[in-house]
């Protein structure tokens, strides 16, 4: 059995999160473990949990996806 890739979604728009969630449900090797509309929450999540793949929105008000990827 192959390993599930643990996925995180960060997007300031809930409809966009739902769209990505729907795509992830169609791929058996991907498991959604966390999603948020607040970029800073994923930093706190990362301190306590591991994940393999992150889906980032590029333009967000608090922190861009590019800035967040550099922090992570």
mmCIF file of N, CA and C in Angstrom:
data_model
loop_
_atom_site.group_PDB
_atom_site.id
_atom_site.type_symbol
_atom_site.label_atom_id
_atom_site.label_comp_id
_atom_site.label_asym_id
_atom_site.label_seq_id
_atom_site.Cartn_x
_atom_site.Cartn_y
_atom_site.Cartn_z
ATOM 1 N N UNK A 1 0.840 -1.189 0.000
ATOM 2 C CA UNK A 1 0.000 0.000 0.000
ATOM 3 C C UNK A 1 0.879 1.244 0.000
ATOM 4 N N UNK A 2 0.568 2.200 -0.867
ATOM 5 C CA UNK A 2 1.375 3.411 -0.955
ATOM 6 C C UNK A 2 0.995 4.393 0.148
ATOM 7 N N UNK A 3 1.957 5.221 0.484
ATOM 8 C CA UNK A 3 1.775 6.209 1.545
ATOM 9 C C UNK A 3 0.857 7.340 1.062
ATOM 10 N N UNK A 4 -0.036 7.766 1.941
ATOM 11 C CA UNK A 4 -0.870 8.930 1.651
ATOM 12 C C UNK A 4 -0.042 10.193 1.841
ATOM 13 N N UNK A 5 -0.186 11.118 0.936
ATOM 14 C CA UNK A 5 0.463 12.409 1.105
ATOM 15 C C UNK A 5 -0.483 13.318 1.883
ATOM 16 N N UNK A 6 0.000 13.836 2.994
ATOM 17 C CA UNK A 6 -0.795 14.733 3.836
ATOM 18 C C UNK A 6 -0.757 16.133 3.228
ATOM 19 N N UNK A 7 -1.948 16.689 2.976
ATOM 20 C CA UNK A 7 -2.058 17.970 2.282
ATOM 21 C C UNK A 7 -2.673 19.053 3.161
ATOM 22 N N UNK A 8 -2.241 20.271 2.896
ATOM 23 C CA UNK A 8 -2.745 21.468 3.568
ATOM 24 C C UNK A 8 -3.174 22.460 2.487
ATOM 25 N N UNK A 9 -4.262 23.166 2.758
ATOM 26 C CA UNK A 9 -4.747 24.211 1.843
ATOM 27 C C UNK A 9 -4.767 25.537 2.596
ATOM 28 N N UNK A 10 -4.204 26.575 1.965
ATOM 29 C CA UNK A 10 -4.254 27.924 2.527
ATOM 30 C C UNK A 10 -4.758 28.861 1.437
ATOM 31 N N UNK A 11 -5.931 29.428 1.668
ATOM 32 C CA UNK A 11 -6.536 30.361 0.710
ATOM 33 C C UNK A 11 -7.475 31.272 1.486
ATOM 34 N N UNK A 12 -7.461 32.547 1.173
ATOM 35 C CA UNK A 12 -8.316 33.488 1.896
ATOM 36 C C UNK A 12 -9.773 33.434 1.442
ATOM 37 N N UNK A 13 -10.060 32.651 0.405
ATOM 38 C CA UNK A 13 -11.430 32.544 -0.103
ATOM 39 C C UNK A 13 -11.976 31.133 0.131
ATOM 40 N N UNK A 14 -12.967 30.986 1.020
ATOM 41 C CA UNK A 14 -13.537 29.660 1.301
ATOM 42 C C UNK A 14 -14.009 28.888 0.065
ATOM 43 N N UNK A 15 -14.613 29.545 -0.957
ATOM 44 C CA UNK A 15 -15.003 28.765 -2.137
ATOM 45 C C UNK A 15 -13.801 28.114 -2.841
ATOM 46 N N UNK A 16 -12.672 28.782 -2.837
ATOM 47 C CA UNK A 16 -11.467 28.215 -3.449
ATOM 48 C C UNK A 16 -10.981 27.009 -2.651
ATOM 49 N N UNK A 17 -11.074 27.085 -1.330
ATOM 50 C CA UNK A 17 -10.700 25.946 -0.486
ATOM 51 C C UNK A 17 -11.595 24.756 -0.806
ATOM 52 N N UNK A 18 -12.902 25.001 -0.908
ATOM 53 C CA UNK A 18 -13.834 23.905 -1.215
ATOM 54 C C UNK A 18 -13.525 23.274 -2.575
ATOM 55 N N UNK A 19 -13.154 24.092 -3.545
ATOM 56 C CA UNK A 19 -12.814 23.580 -4.864
ATOM 57 C C UNK A 19 -11.607 22.639 -4.793
ATOM 58 N N UNK A 20 -10.559 23.062 -4.114
ATOM 59 C CA UNK A 20 -9.366 22.222 -3.975
ATOM 60 C C UNK A 20 -9.704 20.965 -3.169
ATOM 61 N N UNK A 21 -10.502 21.114 -2.122
ATOM 62 C CA UNK A 21 -10.926 19.943 -1.335
ATOM 63 C C UNK A 21 -11.626 18.911 -2.225
ATOM 64 N N UNK A 22 -12.486 19.365 -3.100
ATOM 65 C CA UNK A 22 -13.201 18.454 -4.003
ATOM 66 C C UNK A 22 -12.243 17.723 -4.939
ATOM 67 N N UNK A 23 -11.224 18.409 -5.421
ATOM 68 C CA UNK A 23 -10.225 17.749 -6.262
ATOM 69 C C UNK A 23 -9.440 16.715 -5.457
ATOM 70 N N UNK A 24 -9.074 17.066 -4.235
ATOM 71 C CA UNK A 24 -8.295 16.146 -3.400
ATOM 72 C C UNK A 24 -9.065 14.863 -3.094
ATOM 73 N N UNK A 25 -10.377 14.976 -2.923
ATOM 74 C CA UNK A 25 -11.199 13.797 -2.644
ATOM 75 C C UNK A 25 -11.165 12.791 -3.785
ATOM 76 N N UNK A 26 -10.851 13.251 -4.984
ATOM 77 C CA UNK A 26 -10.836 12.386 -6.160
ATOM 78 C C UNK A 26 -9.508 11.655 -6.346
ATOM 79 N N UNK A 27 -8.509 12.015 -5.532
ATOM 80 C CA UNK A 27 -7.187 11.407 -5.665
ATOM 81 C C UNK A 27 -6.902 10.600 -4.398
ATOM 82 N N UNK A 28 -6.986 9.277 -4.480
ATOM 83 C CA UNK A 28 -6.871 8.428 -3.292
ATOM 84 C C UNK A 28 -5.546 8.555 -2.532
ATOM 85 N N UNK A 29 -4.489 8.955 -3.197
ATOM 86 C CA UNK A 29 -3.188 9.035 -2.530
ATOM 87 C C UNK A 29 -2.983 10.345 -1.768
ATOM 88 N N UNK A 30 -3.978 11.243 -1.814
ATOM 89 C CA UNK A 30 -3.881 12.526 -1.112
ATOM 90 C C UNK A 30 -4.889 12.588 0.028
ATOM 91 N N UNK A 31 -4.428 13.065 1.165
ATOM 92 C CA UNK A 31 -5.293 13.198 2.345
ATOM 93 C C UNK A 31 -5.230 14.632 2.858
ATOM 94 N N UNK A 32 -6.368 15.299 2.912
ATOM 95 C CA UNK A 32 -6.425 16.655 3.449
ATOM 96 C C UNK A 32 -6.361 16.574 4.969
ATOM 97 N N UNK A 33 -5.367 17.230 5.559
ATOM 98 C CA UNK A 33 -5.222 17.195 7.015
ATOM 99 C C UNK A 33 -5.503 18.549 7.665
ATOM 100 N N UNK A 34 -5.489 19.628 6.869
ATOM 101 C CA UNK A 34 -5.722 20.952 7.441
ATOM 102 C C UNK A 34 -6.026 21.929 6.320
ATOM 103 N N UNK A 35 -6.962 22.836 6.570
ATOM 104 C CA UNK A 35 -7.201 23.945 5.642
ATOM 105 C C UNK A 35 -7.550 25.178 6.448
ATOM 106 N N UNK A 36 -7.198 26.326 5.914
ATOM 107 C CA UNK A 36 -7.434 27.574 6.630
ATOM 108 C C UNK A 36 -7.517 28.747 5.657
ATOM 109 N N UNK A 37 -8.214 29.784 6.091
ATOM 110 C CA UNK A 37 -8.258 31.037 5.336
ATOM 111 C C UNK A 37 -7.235 32.036 5.883
ATOM 112 N N UNK A 38 -6.552 31.654 6.949
ATOM 113 C CA UNK A 38 -5.599 32.559 7.603
ATOM 114 C C UNK A 38 -4.180 31.992 7.503
ATOM 115 N N UNK A 39 -3.336 32.632 6.708
ATOM 116 C CA UNK A 39 -1.988 32.112 6.481
ATOM 117 C C UNK A 39 -1.181 31.862 7.754
ATOM 118 N N UNK A 40 -1.349 32.702 8.749
ATOM 119 C CA UNK A 40 -0.560 32.534 9.975
ATOM 120 C C UNK A 40 -0.937 31.268 10.743
ATOM 121 N N UNK A 41 -2.155 30.769 10.542
ATOM 122 C CA UNK A 41 -2.572 29.542 11.226
ATOM 123 C C UNK A 41 -1.773 28.328 10.768
ATOM 124 N N UNK A 42 -1.368 28.314 9.512
ATOM 125 C CA UNK A 42 -0.610 27.159 9.018
ATOM 126 C C UNK A 42 0.783 27.115 9.645
ATOM 127 N N UNK A 43 1.319 28.259 10.005
ATOM 128 C CA UNK A 43 2.621 28.282 10.685
ATOM 129 C C UNK A 43 2.488 27.608 12.043
ATOM 130 N N UNK A 44 1.443 27.931 12.785
ATOM 131 C CA UNK A 44 1.203 27.286 14.084
ATOM 132 C C UNK A 44 0.927 25.795 13.896
ATOM 133 N N UNK A 45 0.172 25.442 12.861
ATOM 134 C CA UNK A 45 -0.130 24.033 12.589
ATOM 135 C C UNK A 45 1.163 23.264 12.317
ATOM 136 N N UNK A 46 2.047 23.857 11.545
ATOM 137 C CA UNK A 46 3.293 23.204 11.165
ATOM 138 C C UNK A 46 4.185 22.904 12.377
ATOM 139 N N UNK A 47 4.078 23.703 13.406
ATOM 140 C CA UNK A 47 4.888 23.474 14.606
ATOM 141 C C UNK A 47 4.492 22.186 15.323
ATOM 142 N N UNK A 48 3.256 21.712 15.115
ATOM 143 C CA UNK A 48 2.762 20.527 15.828
ATOM 144 C C UNK A 48 2.520 19.318 14.927
ATOM 145 N N UNK A 49 2.470 19.536 13.607
ATOM 146 C CA UNK A 49 2.107 18.468 12.680
ATOM 147 C C UNK A 49 3.011 18.463 11.446
ATOM 148 N N UNK A 50 3.141 17.299 10.859
ATOM 149 C CA UNK A 50 3.864 17.171 9.589
ATOM 150 C C UNK A 50 2.871 17.122 8.441
ATOM 151 N N UNK A 51 3.277 17.622 7.283
ATOM 152 C CA UNK A 51 2.495 17.451 6.064
ATOM 153 C C UNK A 51 3.464 17.395 4.895
ATOM 154 N N UNK A 52 2.981 16.877 3.776
ATOM 155 C CA UNK A 52 3.842 16.644 2.621
ATOM 156 C C UNK A 52 3.656 17.652 1.495
ATOM 157 N N UNK A 53 2.467 18.213 1.400
ATOM 158 C CA UNK A 53 2.119 19.035 0.243
ATOM 159 C C UNK A 53 1.233 20.186 0.699
ATOM 160 N N UNK A 54 1.499 21.371 0.162
ATOM 161 C CA UNK A 54 0.676 22.530 0.531
ATOM 162 C C UNK A 54 0.170 23.223 -0.743
ATOM 163 N N UNK A 55 -1.102 23.572 -0.732
ATOM 164 C CA UNK A 55 -1.725 24.332 -1.806
ATOM 165 C C UNK A 55 -1.900 25.751 -1.285
ATOM 166 N N UNK A 56 -1.171 26.693 -1.882
ATOM 167 C CA UNK A 56 -1.158 28.076 -1.411
ATOM 168 C C UNK A 56 -1.778 29.022 -2.428
ATOM 169 N N UNK A 57 -2.615 29.910 -1.924
ATOM 170 C CA UNK A 57 -3.077 31.031 -2.737
ATOM 171 C C UNK A 57 -1.912 32.020 -2.813
ATOM 172 N N UNK A 58 -1.736 32.636 -3.957
ATOM 173 C CA UNK A 58 -0.638 33.584 -4.111
ATOM 174 C C UNK A 58 -0.977 34.935 -3.490
ATOM 175 N N UNK A 59 -2.192 35.437 -3.732
ATOM 176 C CA UNK A 59 -2.570 36.755 -3.233
ATOM 177 C C UNK A 59 -3.522 36.612 -2.057
ATOM 178 N N UNK A 60 -3.005 36.932 -0.871
ATOM 179 C CA UNK A 60 -3.817 36.936 0.352
ATOM 180 C C UNK A 60 -3.500 38.214 1.105
ATOM 181 N N UNK A 61 -4.452 38.723 1.888
ATOM 182 C CA UNK A 61 -4.248 40.020 2.541
ATOM 183 C C UNK A 61 -3.162 40.041 3.616
ATOM 184 N N UNK A 62 -3.110 39.054 4.497
ATOM 185 C CA UNK A 62 -2.138 39.094 5.588
ATOM 186 C C UNK A 62 -0.720 38.817 5.104
ATOM 187 N N UNK A 63 -0.602 37.826 4.251
ATOM 188 C CA UNK A 63 0.697 37.316 3.841
ATOM 189 C C UNK A 63 0.505 36.646 2.489
ATOM 190 N N UNK A 64 1.338 36.939 1.524
ATOM 191 C CA UNK A 64 1.177 36.296 0.225
ATOM 192 C C UNK A 64 1.625 34.827 0.308
ATOM 193 N N UNK A 65 1.190 34.042 -0.643
ATOM 194 C CA UNK A 65 1.622 32.651 -0.695
ATOM 195 C C UNK A 65 3.122 32.521 -0.874
ATOM 196 N N UNK A 66 3.716 33.442 -1.616
ATOM 197 C CA UNK A 66 5.170 33.435 -1.821
ATOM 198 C C UNK A 66 5.872 33.702 -0.496
ATOM 199 N N UNK A 67 5.416 34.707 0.239
ATOM 200 C CA UNK A 67 6.029 35.016 1.541
ATOM 201 C C UNK A 67 5.879 33.831 2.490
ATOM 202 N N UNK A 68 4.693 33.243 2.501
ATOM 203 C CA UNK A 68 4.447 32.112 3.384
ATOM 204 C C UNK A 68 5.336 30.919 3.022
ATOM 205 N N UNK A 69 5.517 30.664 1.744
ATOM 206 C CA UNK A 69 6.377 29.542 1.330
ATOM 207 C C UNK A 69 7.819 29.754 1.781
ATOM 208 N N UNK A 70 8.272 30.982 1.802
ATOM 209 C CA UNK A 70 9.636 31.278 2.271
ATOM 210 C C UNK A 70 9.754 31.045 3.782
ATOM 211 N N UNK A 71 8.689 31.361 4.509
ATOM 212 C CA UNK A 71 8.690 31.141 5.963
ATOM 213 C C UNK A 71 8.682 29.648 6.274
ATOM 214 N N UNK A 72 7.867 28.900 5.524
ATOM 215 C CA UNK A 72 7.747 27.466 5.778
ATOM 216 C C UNK A 72 9.022 26.756 5.373
#
